[in-house]
PDB file of C-alpha atoms in Angstrom:
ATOM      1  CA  UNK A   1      88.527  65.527  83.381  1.00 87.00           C
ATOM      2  CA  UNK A   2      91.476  66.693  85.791  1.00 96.00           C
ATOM      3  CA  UNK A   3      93.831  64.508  87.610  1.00 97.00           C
ATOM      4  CA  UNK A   4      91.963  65.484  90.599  1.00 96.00           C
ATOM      5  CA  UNK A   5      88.664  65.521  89.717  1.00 96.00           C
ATOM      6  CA  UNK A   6      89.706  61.559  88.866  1.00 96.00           C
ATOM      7  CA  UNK A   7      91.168  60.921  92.231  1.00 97.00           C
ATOM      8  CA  UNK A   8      87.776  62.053  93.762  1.00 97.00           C
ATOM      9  CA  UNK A   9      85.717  60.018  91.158  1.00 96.00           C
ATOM     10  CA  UNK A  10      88.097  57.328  91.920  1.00 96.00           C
ATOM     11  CA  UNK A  11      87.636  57.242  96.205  1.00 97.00           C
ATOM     12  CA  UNK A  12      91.737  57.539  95.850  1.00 97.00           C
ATOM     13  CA  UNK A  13      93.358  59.811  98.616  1.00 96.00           C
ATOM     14  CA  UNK A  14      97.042  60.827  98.285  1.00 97.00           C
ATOM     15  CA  UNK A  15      99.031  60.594 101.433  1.00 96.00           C
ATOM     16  CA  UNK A  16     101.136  63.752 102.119  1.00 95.00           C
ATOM     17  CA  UNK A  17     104.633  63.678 100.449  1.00 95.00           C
ATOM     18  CA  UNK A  18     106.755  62.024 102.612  1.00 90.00           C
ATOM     19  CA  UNK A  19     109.863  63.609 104.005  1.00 91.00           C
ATOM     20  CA  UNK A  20     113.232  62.074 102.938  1.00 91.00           C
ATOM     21  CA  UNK A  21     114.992  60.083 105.362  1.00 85.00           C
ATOM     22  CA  UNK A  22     118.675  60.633 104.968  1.00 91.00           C
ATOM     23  CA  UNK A  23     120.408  63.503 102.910  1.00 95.00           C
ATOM     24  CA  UNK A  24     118.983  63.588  99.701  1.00 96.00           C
ATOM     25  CA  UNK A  25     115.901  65.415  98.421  1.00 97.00           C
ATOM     26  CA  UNK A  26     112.572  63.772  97.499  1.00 97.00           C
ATOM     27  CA  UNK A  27     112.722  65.126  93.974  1.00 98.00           C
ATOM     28  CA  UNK A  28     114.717  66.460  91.858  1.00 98.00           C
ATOM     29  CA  UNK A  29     113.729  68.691  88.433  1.00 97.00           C
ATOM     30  CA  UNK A  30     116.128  68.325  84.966  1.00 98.00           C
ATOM     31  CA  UNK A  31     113.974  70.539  82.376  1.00 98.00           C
ATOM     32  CA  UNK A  32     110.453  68.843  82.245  1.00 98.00           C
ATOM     33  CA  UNK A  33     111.858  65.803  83.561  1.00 98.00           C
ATOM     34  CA  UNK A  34     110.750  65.187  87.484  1.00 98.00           C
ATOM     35  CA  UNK A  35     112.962  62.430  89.063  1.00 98.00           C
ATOM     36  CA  UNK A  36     111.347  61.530  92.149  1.00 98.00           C
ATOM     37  CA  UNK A  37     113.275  59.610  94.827  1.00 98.00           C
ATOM     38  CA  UNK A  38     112.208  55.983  96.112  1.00 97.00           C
ATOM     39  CA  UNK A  39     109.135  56.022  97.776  1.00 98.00           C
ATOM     40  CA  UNK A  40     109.069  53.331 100.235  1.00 98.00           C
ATOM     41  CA  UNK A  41     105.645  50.993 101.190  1.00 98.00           C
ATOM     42  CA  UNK A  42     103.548  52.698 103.751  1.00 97.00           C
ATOM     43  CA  UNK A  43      99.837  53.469 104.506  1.00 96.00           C
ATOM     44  CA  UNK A  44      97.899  54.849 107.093  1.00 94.00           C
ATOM     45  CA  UNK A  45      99.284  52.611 109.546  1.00 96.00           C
ATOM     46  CA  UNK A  46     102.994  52.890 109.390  1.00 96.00           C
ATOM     47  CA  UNK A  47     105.365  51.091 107.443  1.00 98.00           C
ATOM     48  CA  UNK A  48     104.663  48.098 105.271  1.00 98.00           C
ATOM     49  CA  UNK A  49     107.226  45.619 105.728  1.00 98.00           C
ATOM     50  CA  UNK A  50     108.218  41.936 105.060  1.00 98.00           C
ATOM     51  CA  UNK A  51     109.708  39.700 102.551  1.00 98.00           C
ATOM     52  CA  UNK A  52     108.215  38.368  99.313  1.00 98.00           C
ATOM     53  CA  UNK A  53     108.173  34.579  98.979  1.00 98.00           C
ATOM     54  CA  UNK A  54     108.559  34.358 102.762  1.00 98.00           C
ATOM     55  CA  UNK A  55     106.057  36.300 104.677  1.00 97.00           C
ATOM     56  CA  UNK A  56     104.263  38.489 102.153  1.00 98.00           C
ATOM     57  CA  UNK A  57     101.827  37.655  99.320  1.00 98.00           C
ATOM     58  CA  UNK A  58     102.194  38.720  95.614  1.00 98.00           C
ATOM     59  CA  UNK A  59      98.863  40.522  96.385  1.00 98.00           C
ATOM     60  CA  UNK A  60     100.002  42.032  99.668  1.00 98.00           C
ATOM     61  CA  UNK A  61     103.131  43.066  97.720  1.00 98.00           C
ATOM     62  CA  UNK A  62     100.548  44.674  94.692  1.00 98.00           C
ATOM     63  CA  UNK A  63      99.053  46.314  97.816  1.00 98.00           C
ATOM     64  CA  UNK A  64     102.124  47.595  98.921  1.00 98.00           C
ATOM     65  CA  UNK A  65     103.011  48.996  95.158  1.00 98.00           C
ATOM     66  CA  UNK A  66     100.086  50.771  95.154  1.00 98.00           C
ATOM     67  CA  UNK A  67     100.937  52.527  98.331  1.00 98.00           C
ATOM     68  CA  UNK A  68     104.458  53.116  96.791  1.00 98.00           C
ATOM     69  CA  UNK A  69     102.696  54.490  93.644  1.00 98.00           C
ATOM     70  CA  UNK A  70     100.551  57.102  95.749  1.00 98.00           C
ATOM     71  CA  UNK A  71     103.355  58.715  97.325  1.00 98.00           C
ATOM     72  CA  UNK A  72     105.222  59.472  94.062  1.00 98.00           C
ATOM     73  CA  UNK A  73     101.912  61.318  93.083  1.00 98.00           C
ATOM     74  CA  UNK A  74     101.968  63.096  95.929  1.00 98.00           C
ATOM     75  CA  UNK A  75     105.490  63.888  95.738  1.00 98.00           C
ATOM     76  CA  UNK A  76     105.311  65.075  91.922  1.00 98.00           C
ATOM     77  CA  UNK A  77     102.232  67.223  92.761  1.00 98.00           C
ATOM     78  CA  UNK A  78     104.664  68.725  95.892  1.00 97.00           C
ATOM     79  CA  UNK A  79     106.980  69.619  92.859  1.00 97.00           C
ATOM     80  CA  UNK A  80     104.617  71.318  90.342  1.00 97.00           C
ATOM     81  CA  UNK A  81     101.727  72.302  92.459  1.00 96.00           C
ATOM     82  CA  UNK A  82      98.966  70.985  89.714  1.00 97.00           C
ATOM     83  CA  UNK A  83      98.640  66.837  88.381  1.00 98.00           C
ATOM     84  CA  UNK A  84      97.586  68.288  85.347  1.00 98.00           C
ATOM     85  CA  UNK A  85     101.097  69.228  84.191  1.00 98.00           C
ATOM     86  CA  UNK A  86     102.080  65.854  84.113  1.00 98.00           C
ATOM     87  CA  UNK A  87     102.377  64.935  80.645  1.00 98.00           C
ATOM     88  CA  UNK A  88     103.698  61.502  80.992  1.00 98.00           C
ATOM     89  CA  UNK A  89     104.897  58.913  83.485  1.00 98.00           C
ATOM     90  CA  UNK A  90     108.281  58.286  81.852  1.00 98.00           C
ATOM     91  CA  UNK A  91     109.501  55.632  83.939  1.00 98.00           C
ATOM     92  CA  UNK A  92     108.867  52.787  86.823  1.00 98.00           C
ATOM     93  CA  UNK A  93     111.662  51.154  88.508  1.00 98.00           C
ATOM     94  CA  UNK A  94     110.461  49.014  91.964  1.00 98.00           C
ATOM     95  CA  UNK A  95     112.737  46.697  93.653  1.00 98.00           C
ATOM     96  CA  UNK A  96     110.855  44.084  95.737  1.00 98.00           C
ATOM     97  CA  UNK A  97     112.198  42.735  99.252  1.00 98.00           C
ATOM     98  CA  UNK A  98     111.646  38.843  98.850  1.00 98.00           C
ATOM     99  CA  UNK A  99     113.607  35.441  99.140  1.00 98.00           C
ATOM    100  CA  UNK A 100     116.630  34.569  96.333  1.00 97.00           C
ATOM    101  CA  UNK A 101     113.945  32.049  94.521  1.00 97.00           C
ATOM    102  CA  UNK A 102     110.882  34.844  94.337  1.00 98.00           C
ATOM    103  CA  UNK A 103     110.348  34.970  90.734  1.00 98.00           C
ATOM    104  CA  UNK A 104     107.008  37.323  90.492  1.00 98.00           C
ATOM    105  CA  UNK A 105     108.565  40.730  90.951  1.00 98.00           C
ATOM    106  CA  UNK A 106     106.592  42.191  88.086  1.00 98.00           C
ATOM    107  CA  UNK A 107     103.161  41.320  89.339  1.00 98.00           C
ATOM    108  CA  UNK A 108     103.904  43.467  92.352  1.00 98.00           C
ATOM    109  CA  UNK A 109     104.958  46.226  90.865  1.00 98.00           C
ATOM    110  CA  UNK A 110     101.925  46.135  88.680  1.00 98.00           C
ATOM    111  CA  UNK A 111     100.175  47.324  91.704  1.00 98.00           C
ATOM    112  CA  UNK A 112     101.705  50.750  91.008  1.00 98.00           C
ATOM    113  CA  UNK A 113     101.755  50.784  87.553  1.00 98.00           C
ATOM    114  CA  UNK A 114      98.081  49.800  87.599  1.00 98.00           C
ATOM    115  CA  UNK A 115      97.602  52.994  89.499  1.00 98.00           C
ATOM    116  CA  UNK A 116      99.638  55.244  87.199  1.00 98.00           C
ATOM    117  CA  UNK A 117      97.494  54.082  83.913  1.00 98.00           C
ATOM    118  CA  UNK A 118      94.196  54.255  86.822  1.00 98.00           C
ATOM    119  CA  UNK A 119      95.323  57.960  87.502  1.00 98.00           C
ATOM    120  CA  UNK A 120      97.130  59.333  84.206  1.00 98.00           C
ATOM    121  CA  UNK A 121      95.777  57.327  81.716  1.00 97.00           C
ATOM    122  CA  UNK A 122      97.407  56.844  78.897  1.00 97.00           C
ATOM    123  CA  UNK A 123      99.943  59.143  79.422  1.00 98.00           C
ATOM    124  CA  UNK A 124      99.882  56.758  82.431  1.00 98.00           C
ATOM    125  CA  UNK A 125     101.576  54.317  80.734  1.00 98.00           C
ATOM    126  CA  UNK A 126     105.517  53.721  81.312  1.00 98.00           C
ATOM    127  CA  UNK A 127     108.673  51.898  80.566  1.00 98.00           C
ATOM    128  CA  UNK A 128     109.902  50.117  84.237  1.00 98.00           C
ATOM    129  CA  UNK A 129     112.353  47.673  85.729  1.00 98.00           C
ATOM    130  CA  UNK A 130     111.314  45.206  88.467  1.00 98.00           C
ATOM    131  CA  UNK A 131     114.249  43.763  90.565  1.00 98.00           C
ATOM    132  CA  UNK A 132     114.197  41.935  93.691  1.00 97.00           C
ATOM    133  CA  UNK A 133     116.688  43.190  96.880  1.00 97.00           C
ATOM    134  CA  UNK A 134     117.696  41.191  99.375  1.00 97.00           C
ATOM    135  CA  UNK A 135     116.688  43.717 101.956  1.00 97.00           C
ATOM    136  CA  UNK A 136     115.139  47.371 101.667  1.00 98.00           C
ATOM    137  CA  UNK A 137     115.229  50.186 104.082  1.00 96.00           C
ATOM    138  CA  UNK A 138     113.302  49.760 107.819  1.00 97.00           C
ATOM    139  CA  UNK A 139     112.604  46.040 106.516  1.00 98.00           C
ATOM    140  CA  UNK A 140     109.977  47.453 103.754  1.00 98.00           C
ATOM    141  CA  UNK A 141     108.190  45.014 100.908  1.00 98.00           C
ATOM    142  CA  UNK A 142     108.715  47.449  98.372  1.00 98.00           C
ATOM    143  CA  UNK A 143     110.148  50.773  97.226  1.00 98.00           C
ATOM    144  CA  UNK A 144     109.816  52.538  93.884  1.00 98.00           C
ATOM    145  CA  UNK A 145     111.306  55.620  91.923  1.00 98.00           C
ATOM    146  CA  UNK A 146     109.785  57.182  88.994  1.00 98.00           C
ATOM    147  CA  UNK A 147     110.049  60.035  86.286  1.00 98.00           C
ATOM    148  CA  UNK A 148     107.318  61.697  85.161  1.00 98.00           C
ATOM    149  CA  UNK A 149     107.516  64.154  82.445  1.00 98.00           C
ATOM    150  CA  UNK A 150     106.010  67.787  83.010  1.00 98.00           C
ATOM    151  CA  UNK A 151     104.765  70.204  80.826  1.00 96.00           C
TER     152      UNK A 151
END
């Protein structure tokens, strides 16, 4: 089955690729190696902001992961035009707005690697890094980069 014909099996929509927000580019190409840029939380609604362990729940922050996880599809289909040609998600790394004692980091990002293995598959699965910041851009809960391998 193709990526997309999953994503419509699956109800799952991708957002448009967002535009960066400074000067830097939303992804950049090294061989078959896609590096896409941090994708910060955001749905339908605007921005998805707060702190874990003050204001936001480890499920709210899974939520916002997810979100996070959406937009790097959408920005790796952007750079090859067809899901299909992604061989492998290569690697996850999510940093997590929340309070100096917040110790569940990698059950938020789960939220977004959930949705790689939900999407991909297999070749879904991916080595990652989940690290808390003090603060993230525009007060967001979470923002994640990735590379994805393309064939």
């Amino acid at each position: 089955m193709s990526i997309e014909a999953t994503l419509a099996e699956k109800g799952i929509t991708l957002p448009d690729a967002p535009a960066p927000a400074a000067n830097y580019v939303p992804f950049a190409q090294s061989g078959n190696l896609i590096f896409v840029s941090g994708q910060i939380s955001a749905d339908e609604n605007g921005l998805i902001t707060g702190k874990l362990g003050e204001n936001v729940s480890v499920e709210e922050g899974a939520a916002a992961a997810r979100r996070c996880g959406l937009s790097l599809i959408a920005q790796v289909k952007a750079a090859i035009g067809d899901l299909d040609r992604v061989a492998r998600v290569v690697k996850l790394t999510g940093f997590v707005n929340s309070t100096p004692d917040f110790t569940d980091q990698p059950k938020v990002i789960n939220g977004c690697s959930d949705l790689m293995v939900e999407v991909f598959g297999d070749a879904g699965r991916h080595s990652r890094a989940a690290v808390s910041a003090p603060s993230l851009p525009f007060g967001v809960a979470v923002e994640i980069e990735a590379v994805f391998e393309v064939a």
